[in-house]
Amino acid sequence: MVLPMPQLPILLHIPDGFLSTWVATVFYLITIACLAVAIRKTSESYQESTAPLMGVLAAFIFAAQMMNFPVAGGTSGHMLGGALAAILVGPWAAMVIMACVVGVQALVFQDGGLAVLGANIFNMGIATALVGFAVYKAVTGFGNGKRPFILVGTFAAAWVSVMVAAFLTSAQLAVSGTSDWGIVLPAMLGVHALIGIGEGVISAGAVAFVLATRPDLLGITPDFGDSTLAGEHVR
Amino acid sequence: MSYFALGERYQHGQGLLYRVDPRVKIVIAVAFAFAITVVHAGHWQAFAGFGAFVALAVGTSRLPLWLVLRRSLIALPFAAAAFPLIFTKPGDTIFTVPLLGWAASHEGLVHVGSIMLKSWLAVLLAVVLTSCTRPLDLIRGLERLRLPRVLAGTIFFMYRYLHVIGEEGHRLMRARDARSASGPDGGKSGGSVLWRARVLGSMVGSLFVRSLERSERIYAAMQSRGYDGTVRFSNERRLARRDWGVLLVAVLALGGLIIYARF
Amino acid sequence: MPVSDLMTVAPPSVEEGPTPTRSCAVRVTNLSYAYPDGHVALRDVNLTIYAGERVALMGPNGAGKSTLLMHLNGIFGGARSRGTVEVAGLTVSPATLKRVRALVGVVFQNPDDQLFSPTVGDDIAYGPLYMGLDRQEIDRRVAQALAAVDMAGFEERMPHHLSIGQRKRVSLATVLTMEPEILVLDEPSAGLDPRARRGLIDLLRSLPQTLVASTHDMRLVRDLFERAIIMQEGRIVVDAPANEIIHDAGLLEEYGLELP
Amino acid sequence: MPVSDLMTVAPPSVEEGPTPTRSCAVRVTNLSYAYPDGHVALRDVNLTIYAGERVALMGPNGAGKSTLLMHLNGIFGGARSRGTVEVAGLTVSPATLKRVRALVGVVFQNPDDQLFSPTVGDDIAYGPLYMGLDRQEIDRRVAQALAAVDMAGFEERMPHHLSIGQRKRVSLATVLTMEPEILVLDEPSAGLDPRARRGLIDLLRSLPQTLVASTHDMRLVRDLFERAIIMQEGRIVVDAPANEIIHDAGLLEEYGLELP
């Protein structure tokens, strides 16, 4: 059975026409500035392996967004992935990855508009990575990096990141005059408070898997000497 | 048969727009999406002008009209975000929803209609341009538009491995679904929603580990063939006279439309 | 017994041949399937497999082997399929799907696709947990399945850290816990070194279930299967006792197969 | 000629035996390697391969075959290795790495790892592009390599639209464009159906390069290689003419291999 296209969090992929010229332009500029920093930081961390690593992980996020689980009544849940990416590879690399995912979704698959691309990348890629990573670090730091705190931190980071993305989207719509604060904000936050639980559980499940099988990957920048070729996968 | 091929919009065809450099098409699509944002609500003549621009694009692409229209519906669900304005925007009441007592205002209808029109026209043009450009050419177009190398390189690898990793994700779901059965007595099955979400989390985690390990093998394969950390591209192409012509016409038309809409 | 239109060899004759006392494990009738891109993967396939039979599906890549296997528990099917598939007397349809999945255990080719939990124990418990069985029964089945594949005591290990041979065994255990009547295996010996392969053959021989497996591995066919089917371009072109097929050099040559 | 400490069979004797006129393609001296987790993958390996030889590397998964292959062009090496590797007279070291990688073409087992560009043409041009060749020469080599693997005209195709057999051929083309003297192949026949496999064997036979390949496929050994090496636990334990090894049932049994 071939499934339909990835069901993305549609209400976070703003289409063209819904943001005013100023809001769209301002967020393009903010996004470009953030990405400039993110690209520099990422290149420093990963050096030669930046392009293949970021590219494969961007494909991973794209694929992960496509995977779903049945919720009820024929609907299914899936993830956005910004906070998870930040937890797994750090906020800067996560921004680069998410920018490429959201950009290709807009350009090749028409999920999200082109003039509003800056806003969409900011909401789903930059804000989720920064806020998610901050929440994760705060919780794990509080718990000295013990396993339960890593999982709770991941859940909290993922939930908050979805709420922040929903808030930003609502705010941009309201400031652009395409929605009423009084209606869009409670509606979006209400729906995403539930969606965020799914995001949190999926993200925590993913981190639990990584923690069990490759704990070396969590919070540590992979060392891409020949050392990482160790392990069964190259035999 | 690749999973993602279904989501790609490219449609074989012969129109003039097929032969235009992807860079030009990307620039036009982005410029159009921006230009249409400046139109005031209710300025129907300006919308007609933008509509004519889209019609011209559809004509020169020679894409089937029904295909373009069908694909343009992708942004429709988002209309829900603007819809309440019909009732909340102050103005002359046109009708009242029975039972609920919501009053629809003239200004609200004009405003929401304009938003929908902007969105629809921008999506239409984007659909036209991506339907007559191979996804790979779009990506090459981005690279030739001087996107930072890290981003261009990431997007190239992402596009290549979308198919490989997407298939892996698809197979994981298939293996899970093959084991999602009801019990012998036909009793309640499926576990809790949270358990199912956690299982999906495990699958995502396993896909991550596999992706990371794959990136290590790819890196080894690249090194074996001389990769030294600098991303190089072999395809450098100058814009042809036709490309400049199309770009010029589009820029003049959009510029004219902006001026007409605002001044 | 339905016979494919292009069948060149007589249908299976396992000792006494099909008698009314042998129940039918799989009955595929006039099954066709087309991919969304229009490529036809199955053309009017008819096939009956009796309970307890071990049947190998051979043929080149792209012949339709996997597509046929994926129909046996309803992974493929729906609008793009025509024809019917019955397993253990149940017609595969959206209404029976969840029941069919319990009756037919599918083991995919790559254990990394099959095993998605952090530990072996979690993975093997997935099927029974989803079925809503109680804890005690689940524990019993997990222990039994692990013992059956000779991996007892591996509950807490991580599939990711096991050898490919061990992961293949665990993959099998993940469906054995569902106590299926029919096992469907996609390329069970692919990627195994000779020693691991022999272990797998011994293990599969010890199972009582009806076995249907796609394979390129002629030795596996020789050592494990009593009946073999060759597919080509979405059709069943040969259906005969395995030991006849594997000794028929002309036939193997014709379909691009090798002598074992 | 260096002889491994556990060698049980006489070193290779290809007709006239090694004479001073035959140049040395690979010379591995006292090579050991340990993974970061302490697992020792290679123990004091000594090996000489002459130009034009075709050598198969056999042994169970985890015996060190891939680790040895990855040393031949310096993907592995450095602080965790001891001993020296020489290819075509050049000692592998950070200073010679670029030249070594042009001399030794490595084809990885999984074509999806080897083919990392969006199109076949880009991928095949990758090596020459990084060698700094000019556009004309690159185009010439791409066309030549595609013709050599019988895939002419596939430049604009995407790897995911090709069959596994075609992807394996393109993988080979990606290193042929670098015009290497030595080809290193990891499990070249894995995942191929019998017909695709025979096509690959014919193709590899037609190439003039020195070939070193790891494989479990005893028929590939029989049909392609003149010399075979068996590894176990990081050591070379057998090094002999392939046709002696593949007919020595006792030896194959001892190392968990099968008769072809």
Coordinates of N, CA and C in Angstrom, one line a residue, chain A residues 1-6 10-21 24-25 28 35 39 42-43 47-60 62-64 66-72 77-79 84 88-89 96-97 99-101 104 107-111 114-115 169 173 176-180 183-184 197-198 201-203 205-207 209-210 213-214 217 222 224 228-229 233-234, chain B residues 1 3-4 6-9 26 29-30 33-34 36-38 74-75 77-85 88-89 111 115-116 118-120 122-123 126-127 130 135 138-139 142 148 150-151 153-155 157-159 161-162 165-167 169-170 172-174 176 193-194 196-198 200-209 211-220 222-223 227-229 231 262:
Chain A
M1 N 0.9 -1.2 0.0 CA 0.0 0.0 0.0 C 0.9 1.2 0.0
V2 N 0.7 2.1 -1.0 CA 1.5 3.3 -1.0 C 0.7 4.4 -0.3
L3 N 1.3 5.0 0.7 CA 0.6 6.0 1.5 C 0.6 7.3 0.8
P4 N -0.3 8.2 1.2 CA -0.3 9.5 0.6 C 0.9 10.3 1.1
M5 N 1.1 11.5 0.6 CA 2.2 12.4 0.9 C 2.3 12.6 2.4
P6 N 3.5 13.0 2.9 CA 3.6 13.2 4.3 C 2.5 14.2 4.8
I10 N -0.1 21.0 9.1 CA -0.5 21.9 8.1 C -0.7 23.3 8.7
L11 N -1.2 23.4 9.9 CA -1.4 24.8 10.4 C -0.2 25.5 10.8
L12 N 1.0 24.8 10.7 CA 2.2 25.5 11.0 C 2.9 25.9 9.7
H13 N 2.5 25.3 8.5 CA 3.1 25.6 7.3 C 2.2 26.8 6.6
I14 N 2.6 28.0 6.9 CA 1.8 29.1 6.4 C 1.9 29.2 4.9
P15 N 0.8 29.3 4.2 CA 0.9 29.4 2.7 C 1.1 30.9 2.4
D16 N 1.4 31.2 1.2 CA 1.6 32.6 0.7 C 0.2 33.3 0.8
G17 N 0.3 34.6 1.0 CA -1.0 35.4 1.1 C -1.5 35.7 2.5
F18 N -1.0 34.9 3.4 CA -1.5 35.1 4.8 C -0.7 36.0 5.7
L19 N 0.5 36.4 5.2 CA 1.3 37.3 6.0 C 1.4 38.6 5.2
S20 N 1.5 39.7 5.9 CA 1.6 41.0 5.2 C 3.1 41.1 4.7
T21 N 3.2 42.1 3.8 CA 4.6 42.3 3.2 C 5.6 42.5 4.3
A24 N 6.4 39.3 6.5 CA 7.1 38.3 5.7 C 8.6 38.8 5.5
T25 N 8.8 40.1 5.2 CA 10.1 40.6 5.0 C 11.0 40.5 6.3
Y28 N 12.0 37.1 7.0 CA 13.1 36.7 6.1 C 14.5 37.1 6.6
L35 N 20.5 32.0 10.3 CA 21.1 30.9 9.5 C 22.6 31.2 9.3
I39 N 25.1 28.4 10.2 CA 26.0 27.8 9.2 C 27.5 27.9 9.7
T42 N 28.0 25.5 12.6 CA 27.9 24.1 12.2 C 29.2 23.6 11.4
S43 N 29.6 24.5 10.5 CA 30.8 24.2 9.8 C 32.0 24.0 10.7
Q47 N 33.1 20.3 10.4 CA 34.1 20.5 9.4 C 33.8 19.7 8.1
E48 N 34.7 18.8 7.8 CA 34.6 18.1 6.4 C 33.3 17.4 6.3
S49 N 32.8 16.8 7.4 CA 31.6 16.0 7.2 C 30.3 16.7 7.2
T50 N 30.4 18.1 7.3 CA 29.2 18.9 7.4 C 28.1 18.5 6.4
A51 N 28.5 18.6 5.1 CA 27.4 18.4 4.1 C 26.8 17.0 4.1
P52 N 27.6 15.9 4.1 CA 26.9 14.6 4.1 C 26.1 14.4 5.4
L53 N 26.6 14.8 6.5 CA 25.9 14.6 7.8 C 24.6 15.4 7.8
M54 N 24.7 16.7 7.5 CA 23.5 17.6 7.6 C 22.5 17.1 6.5
G55 N 23.0 16.7 5.4 CA 22.0 16.3 4.3 C 21.3 15.0 4.7
V56 N 22.0 14.0 5.2 CA 21.4 12.8 5.6 C 20.4 13.0 6.7
L57 N 20.8 13.8 7.7 CA 19.9 14.1 8.8 C 18.7 14.9 8.4
A58 N 18.9 15.8 7.4 CA 17.7 16.5 6.9 C 16.7 15.5 6.3
A59 N 17.3 14.6 5.5 CA 16.4 13.6 4.9 C 15.7 12.8 6.0
F60 N 16.5 12.5 7.1 CA 15.9 11.8 8.3 C 14.7 12.6 8.8
F62 N 12.9 14.8 7.4 CA 11.8 14.7 6.4 C 11.0 13.4 6.5
A63 N 11.8 12.3 6.6 CA 11.2 11.0 6.7 C 10.4 10.8 8.0
A64 N 11.0 11.3 9.1 CA 10.4 11.2 10.4 C 9.1 11.9 10.4
M66 N 7.1 12.1 8.1 CA 6.2 11.3 7.3 C 5.6 10.1 8.0
M67 N 6.4 9.7 9.0 CA 6.0 8.5 9.8 C 4.9 8.9 10.8
N68 N 3.9 8.1 10.9 CA 2.8 8.4 11.8 C 2.3 7.3 12.6
F69 N 1.5 7.6 13.6 CA 0.9 6.6 14.4 C -0.6 6.9 14.5
P70 N -1.4 5.8 14.5 CA -2.9 6.0 14.6 C -3.3 6.6 15.9
V71 N -4.1 7.7 15.9 CA -4.6 8.3 17.1 C -6.0 7.8 17.4
A72 N -6.9 8.2 16.6 CA -8.3 7.7 16.8 C -9.1 8.2 15.6
G77 N -1.1 10.8 14.2 CA -0.2 11.8 14.7 C 1.2 11.6 14.1
H78 N 2.0 12.7 14.1 CA 3.3 12.6 13.6 C 4.1 13.8 14.2
M79 N 5.4 13.9 13.9 CA 6.2 14.9 14.6 C 6.7 16.0 13.6
L84 N 13.7 17.7 18.7 CA 14.5 16.5 18.6 C 15.8 16.7 17.9
L88 N 19.5 16.1 19.5 CA 20.4 15.1 18.9 C 21.7 15.7 18.4
V89 N 21.6 16.8 17.7 CA 22.8 17.4 17.0 C 23.2 18.8 17.4
V96 N 20.1 24.5 10.6 CA 20.5 24.2 9.2 C 19.6 23.1 8.6
I97 N 19.5 22.0 9.4 CA 18.7 20.9 8.9 C 17.3 21.3 8.7
A99 N 16.0 24.2 8.2 CA 15.8 25.2 7.2 C 15.8 24.5 5.8
C100 N 16.6 23.5 5.6 CA 16.6 22.8 4.4 C 15.3 22.0 4.2
V101 N 14.9 21.4 5.3 CA 13.6 20.6 5.2 C 12.5 21.5 4.8
V104 N 12.8 23.0 1.2 CA 12.5 22.0 0.1 C 11.0 21.7 0.1
L107 N 9.5 24.6 -1.8 CA 9.9 24.8 -3.2 C 9.5 23.6 -4.0
V108 N 9.7 22.4 -3.5 CA 9.5 21.2 -4.3 C 8.1 20.6 -4.1
F109 N 7.6 20.7 -2.9 CA 6.3 20.0 -2.6 C 5.2 21.0 -2.3
Q110 N 5.5 22.3 -2.3 CA 4.4 23.3 -2.1 C 3.8 23.2 -0.7
D111 N 4.5 22.7 0.3 CA 4.0 22.8 1.6 C 4.5 24.1 2.3
L114 N 6.3 30.7 -0.5 CA 7.7 31.1 -0.8 C 8.0 32.5 -0.1
A115 N 7.0 33.5 -0.2 CA 7.3 34.8 0.4 C 7.3 34.6 1.9
T169 N 3.2 31.4 14.9 CA 2.3 31.4 13.7 C 1.1 32.3 14.0
L173 N 0.1 35.8 12.1 CA -1.2 36.0 11.4 C -2.0 37.2 11.9
S176 N -0.4 40.4 10.9 CA -0.7 40.7 9.5 C -2.1 41.0 9.2
G177 N -3.0 40.9 10.3 CA -4.4 41.2 10.1 C -5.2 40.2 9.4
T178 N -4.6 38.9 9.3 CA -5.4 37.9 8.6 C -6.1 37.0 9.6
S179 N -5.9 37.3 10.9 CA -6.6 36.5 12.0 C -6.8 37.4 13.2
D180 N -7.8 37.1 14.0 CA -8.0 37.8 15.2 C -7.2 37.2 16.3
I183 N -9.2 34.9 18.6 CA -9.7 33.6 18.1 C -8.5 32.7 17.8
V184 N -7.6 33.2 17.0 CA -6.5 32.3 16.5 C -5.6 31.9 17.6
I197 N 1.8 17.0 23.0 CA 2.0 15.8 23.8 C 2.5 14.7 22.9
G198 N 1.9 14.6 21.7 CA 2.4 13.6 20.7 C 3.8 13.8 20.4
V201 N 6.0 12.8 23.3 CA 6.2 11.3 23.6 C 7.0 10.7 22.4
I202 N 6.8 11.1 21.2 CA 7.6 10.6 20.1 C 9.1 11.0 20.3
S203 N 9.3 12.3 20.6 CA 10.7 12.7 20.8 C 11.4 12.0 21.9
G205 N 10.6 9.0 23.1 CA 10.8 7.6 22.6 C 12.0 7.5 21.8
A206 N 12.2 8.5 20.9 CA 13.4 8.5 20.0 C 14.7 8.6 20.8
V207 N 14.7 9.6 21.8 CA 15.9 9.8 22.6 C 16.1 8.5 23.5
F209 N 15.5 5.5 22.6 CA 16.2 4.5 21.7 C 17.6 4.8 21.6
V210 N 17.9 6.1 21.3 CA 19.3 6.5 21.1 C 20.2 6.3 22.4
T213 N 20.9 2.5 22.6 CA 21.8 1.9 21.6 C 23.1 2.6 21.3
R214 N 23.0 3.9 21.3 CA 24.2 4.7 21.0 C 24.3 5.9 21.9
L217 N 26.1 9.2 21.3 CA 25.6 10.3 20.3 C 24.9 11.4 21.0
P222 N 29.7 14.3 17.3 CA 30.3 13.1 16.8 C 31.8 13.4 16.4
F224 N 34.4 12.7 13.9 CA 34.4 12.1 12.5 C 35.8 11.7 12.0
T228 N 34.6 6.8 14.3 CA 33.2 6.6 14.3 C 32.8 5.5 13.3
L229 N 33.8 5.0 12.5 CA 33.5 3.9 11.7 C 33.5 2.6 12.5
H233 N 28.3 -1.8 12.0 CA 27.8 -1.4 10.7 C 28.8 -1.3 9.6
V234 N 30.1 -1.4 9.8 CA 31.0 -1.4 8.7 C 31.6 -2.7 8.4
Chain B
M1 N 9.9 1.9 -7.4 CA 8.9 2.9 -7.2 C 9.2 3.6 -5.9
Y3 N 8.8 6.3 -2.9 CA 7.7 6.9 -2.1 C 7.6 8.4 -2.4
F4 N 8.7 9.1 -2.5 CA 8.6 10.5 -2.6 C 8.3 11.0 -4.0
L6 N 5.8 10.4 -5.6 CA 4.4 10.7 -5.6 C 4.2 12.2 -5.2
G7 N 5.0 12.7 -4.3 CA 4.8 14.1 -3.9 C 5.4 15.1 -4.8
E8 N 6.3 14.7 -5.7 CA 6.9 15.6 -6.6 C 5.9 16.1 -7.6
R9 N 6.1 17.3 -8.0 CA 5.0 17.9 -8.9 C 5.4 17.9 -10.3
I26 N 12.5 30.3 -10.2 CA 12.5 30.5 -8.7 C 12.3 31.9 -8.4
A29 N 8.8 33.1 -9.0 CA 7.9 32.6 -8.1 C 7.9 33.4 -6.7
V30 N 9.2 33.6 -6.3 CA 9.3 34.3 -5.0 C 8.9 35.8 -5.2
A33 N 5.1 36.0 -5.2 CA 4.5 35.8 -3.9 C 4.6 37.0 -3.1
F34 N 5.8 37.7 -3.2 CA 6.0 39.0 -2.4 C 5.1 40.1 -3.0
I36 N 2.3 40.1 -4.6 CA 0.9 40.1 -4.4 C 0.5 40.4 -3.0
T37 N 1.5 40.4 -2.0 CA 1.1 40.7 -0.7 C 0.8 42.2 -0.5
V38 N 1.3 43.1 -1.5 CA 1.1 44.5 -1.3 C -0.3 45.0 -1.7
I74 N -3.9 22.8 -2.4 CA -3.1 22.3 -1.3 C -3.2 23.2 0.0
A75 N -3.3 24.5 -0.2 CA -3.3 25.4 0.9 C -4.7 25.7 1.5
P77 N -6.8 24.1 3.4 CA -7.2 23.9 4.9 C -6.8 25.1 5.7
F78 N -5.8 25.8 5.3 CA -5.3 27.0 6.1 C -6.3 28.1 6.1
A79 N -7.3 28.1 5.2 CA -8.3 29.1 5.1 C -9.0 29.2 6.5
A80 N -9.1 28.1 7.2 CA -9.7 28.1 8.5 C -9.1 29.2 9.4
A81 N -7.9 29.5 9.2 CA -7.2 30.6 10.1 C -7.8 31.9 9.8
A82 N -8.2 32.2 8.6 CA -8.7 33.6 8.2 C -10.2 33.6 8.3
F83 N -10.9 32.5 8.2 CA -12.3 32.5 8.1 C -13.1 33.3 9.2
P84 N -12.7 33.2 10.5 CA -13.5 33.9 11.5 C -13.6 35.4 11.3
L85 N -12.6 36.0 10.5 CA -12.6 37.4 10.2 C -13.9 37.9 9.6
T88 N -15.9 38.7 12.6 CA -15.3 39.5 13.6 C -15.0 40.9 13.1
K89 N -14.8 41.1 11.8 CA -14.4 42.4 11.3 C -15.6 43.3 11.4
H111 N -12.3 41.2 3.0 CA -11.0 40.9 3.6 C -10.6 39.5 3.4
I115 N -7.7 37.7 1.0 CA -6.6 36.8 1.5 C -6.6 35.5 0.7
M116 N -7.8 35.0 0.5 CA -7.9 33.7 -0.2 C -7.4 33.8 -1.6
K118 N -5.2 36.1 -2.8 CA -3.8 36.2 -2.8 C -3.1 34.9 -2.7
S119 N -3.6 34.1 -1.7 CA -3.0 32.8 -1.4 C -3.1 31.9 -2.6
W120 N -4.3 31.9 -3.2 CA -4.6 31.0 -4.3 C -3.8 31.3 -5.5
A122 N -0.9 32.9 -5.6 CA 0.5 32.6 -5.4 C 0.8 31.1 -5.5
V123 N -0.1 30.3 -4.9 CA 0.0 28.9 -5.0 C -0.1 28.4 -6.4
A126 N 3.2 29.1 -8.1 CA 4.2 28.1 -7.7 C 4.0 26.7 -8.2
V127 N 2.7 26.4 -8.3 CA 2.4 25.0 -8.9 C 2.8 25.0 -10.3
T130 N 6.7 24.7 -10.5 CA 7.3 23.5 -10.1 C 6.8 22.3 -10.9
P135 N 12.4 18.5 -10.0 CA 12.9 18.8 -8.6 C 14.4 19.0 -8.5
L138 N 15.3 22.3 -9.8 CA 15.0 23.4 -8.8 C 16.1 23.5 -7.8
I139 N 16.6 22.3 -7.4 CA 17.6 22.3 -6.4 C 18.9 22.9 -7.0
L142 N 18.7 26.6 -7.0 CA 19.0 27.2 -5.8 C 20.5 27.3 -5.6
P148 N 24.3 29.7 0.2 CA 25.6 29.3 0.8 C 25.9 27.8 0.6
V150 N 27.1 25.4 2.4 CA 26.6 24.4 3.3 C 25.2 24.1 3.1
L151 N 24.4 25.1 2.8 CA 23.0 24.8 2.5 C 22.8 24.1 1.2
G153 N 24.9 22.2 -0.3 CA 25.4 20.8 -0.2 C 24.4 20.0 0.6
T154 N 23.9 20.5 1.7 CA 22.9 19.8 2.5 C 21.7 19.5 1.7
I155 N 21.2 20.4 0.9 CA 20.0 20.1 0.1 C 20.3 19.0 -0.9
F157 N 22.4 16.5 -0.7 CA 22.4 15.2 0.0 C 21.1 14.8 0.5
M158 N 20.3 15.8 0.9 CA 19.0 15.6 1.5 C 18.1 15.0 0.3
Y159 N 18.2 15.7 -0.8 CA 17.4 15.2 -1.9 C 17.7 13.8 -2.3
Y161 N 19.1 11.5 -0.4 CA 18.8 10.5 0.6 C 17.3 10.5 1.1
L162 N 16.6 11.5 0.6 CA 15.1 11.5 0.9 C 14.5 10.1 0.5
I165 N 16.1 7.1 2.8 CA 15.7 7.1 4.2 C 14.2 7.1 4.3
G166 N 13.5 7.8 3.3 CA 12.1 7.7 3.3 C 11.6 6.3 3.1
E167 N 12.3 5.5 2.3 CA 11.9 4.1 2.1 C 12.1 3.3 3.4
G169 N 12.0 4.5 6.4 CA 10.9 4.9 7.3 C 9.6 4.2 6.9
H170 N 9.4 4.1 5.7 CA 8.2 3.5 5.1 C 8.2 2.0 5.5
L172 N 9.8 0.6 8.0 CA 9.6 0.4 9.4 C 8.1 0.4 9.7
M173 N 7.4 1.4 9.1 CA 5.9 1.5 9.4 C 5.2 0.2 8.9
R174 N 5.7 -0.3 7.8 CA 5.1 -1.5 7.2 C 5.3 -2.7 8.1
R176 N 5.8 -2.6 11.3 CA 5.0 -2.4 12.5 C 3.5 -2.7 12.2
V193 N -2.9 5.2 23.2 CA -2.4 6.2 22.2 C -1.0 6.6 22.6
L194 N -0.7 6.7 23.9 CA 0.6 7.1 24.3 C 1.7 6.0 24.0
R196 N 1.4 3.9 21.6 CA 1.7 3.9 20.1 C 2.6 5.1 19.7
A197 N 2.4 6.2 20.4 CA 3.3 7.3 20.1 C 4.7 7.0 20.5
R198 N 4.9 6.3 21.7 CA 6.2 5.9 22.1 C 6.9 4.9 21.2
L200 N 6.3 4.8 18.0 CA 6.7 5.6 16.8 C 8.0 6.3 17.2
G201 N 8.1 6.8 18.4 CA 9.4 7.4 18.9 C 10.6 6.5 18.7
S202 N 10.4 5.2 19.1 CA 11.5 4.2 19.0 C 11.9 4.1 17.5
M203 N 10.9 4.0 16.7 CA 11.1 3.9 15.2 C 11.9 5.1 14.7
V204 N 11.5 6.3 15.2 CA 12.2 7.5 14.8 C 13.7 7.5 15.3
G205 N 13.8 7.0 16.5 CA 15.2 6.9 17.1 C 16.0 5.9 16.3
S206 N 15.4 4.8 15.9 CA 16.2 3.8 15.2 C 16.5 4.3 13.8
L207 N 15.6 5.1 13.2 CA 15.9 5.7 11.9 C 17.0 6.7 12.0
F208 N 17.1 7.4 13.1 CA 18.1 8.4 13.3 C 19.5 7.7 13.4
V209 N 19.6 6.7 14.2 CA 20.9 6.0 14.4 C 21.3 5.4 13.0
S211 N 20.5 6.5 10.1 CA 20.8 7.7 9.2 C 22.2 8.2 9.5
L212 N 22.5 8.3 10.8 CA 23.8 8.8 11.2 C 24.9 7.8 10.8
E213 N 24.7 6.5 11.0 CA 25.7 5.6 10.5 C 25.8 5.5 9.0
R214 N 24.7 5.8 8.3 CA 24.8 5.9 6.9 C 25.7 7.1 6.5
S215 N 25.5 8.2 7.2 CA 26.3 9.4 6.8 C 27.8 9.1 7.0
E216 N 28.1 8.2 8.0 CA 29.5 7.9 8.2 C 30.0 7.1 7.0
R217 N 29.2 6.2 6.5 CA 29.7 5.3 5.4 C 29.8 6.2 4.1
I218 N 28.8 7.1 4.0 CA 28.8 8.0 2.8 C 30.1 8.8 2.8
Y219 N 30.4 9.3 4.0 CA 31.6 10.2 4.2 C 32.8 9.4 3.8
A220 N 32.9 8.1 4.2 CA 34.0 7.3 3.9 C 34.1 7.1 2.3
M222 N 32.9 9.1 0.1 CA 33.4 10.4 -0.5 C 34.9 10.6 -0.4
Q223 N 35.4 10.3 0.8 CA 36.8 10.4 1.0 C 37.6 9.5 0.1
Y227 N 37.2 13.5 -1.7 CA 36.6 14.6 -1.0 C 37.5 15.2 0.1
D228 N 37.6 16.5 0.1 CA 38.5 17.2 1.0 C 37.8 18.2 1.8
G229 N 36.4 18.1 1.9 CA 35.7 19.0 2.8 C 35.1 20.2 2.0
V231 N 32.8 21.6 -0.8 CA 31.7 21.1 -1.7 C 31.9 21.8 -3.1
R262 N -0.7 50.0 -5.6 CA -0.5 50.8 -4.5 C -0.6 52.3 -4.7

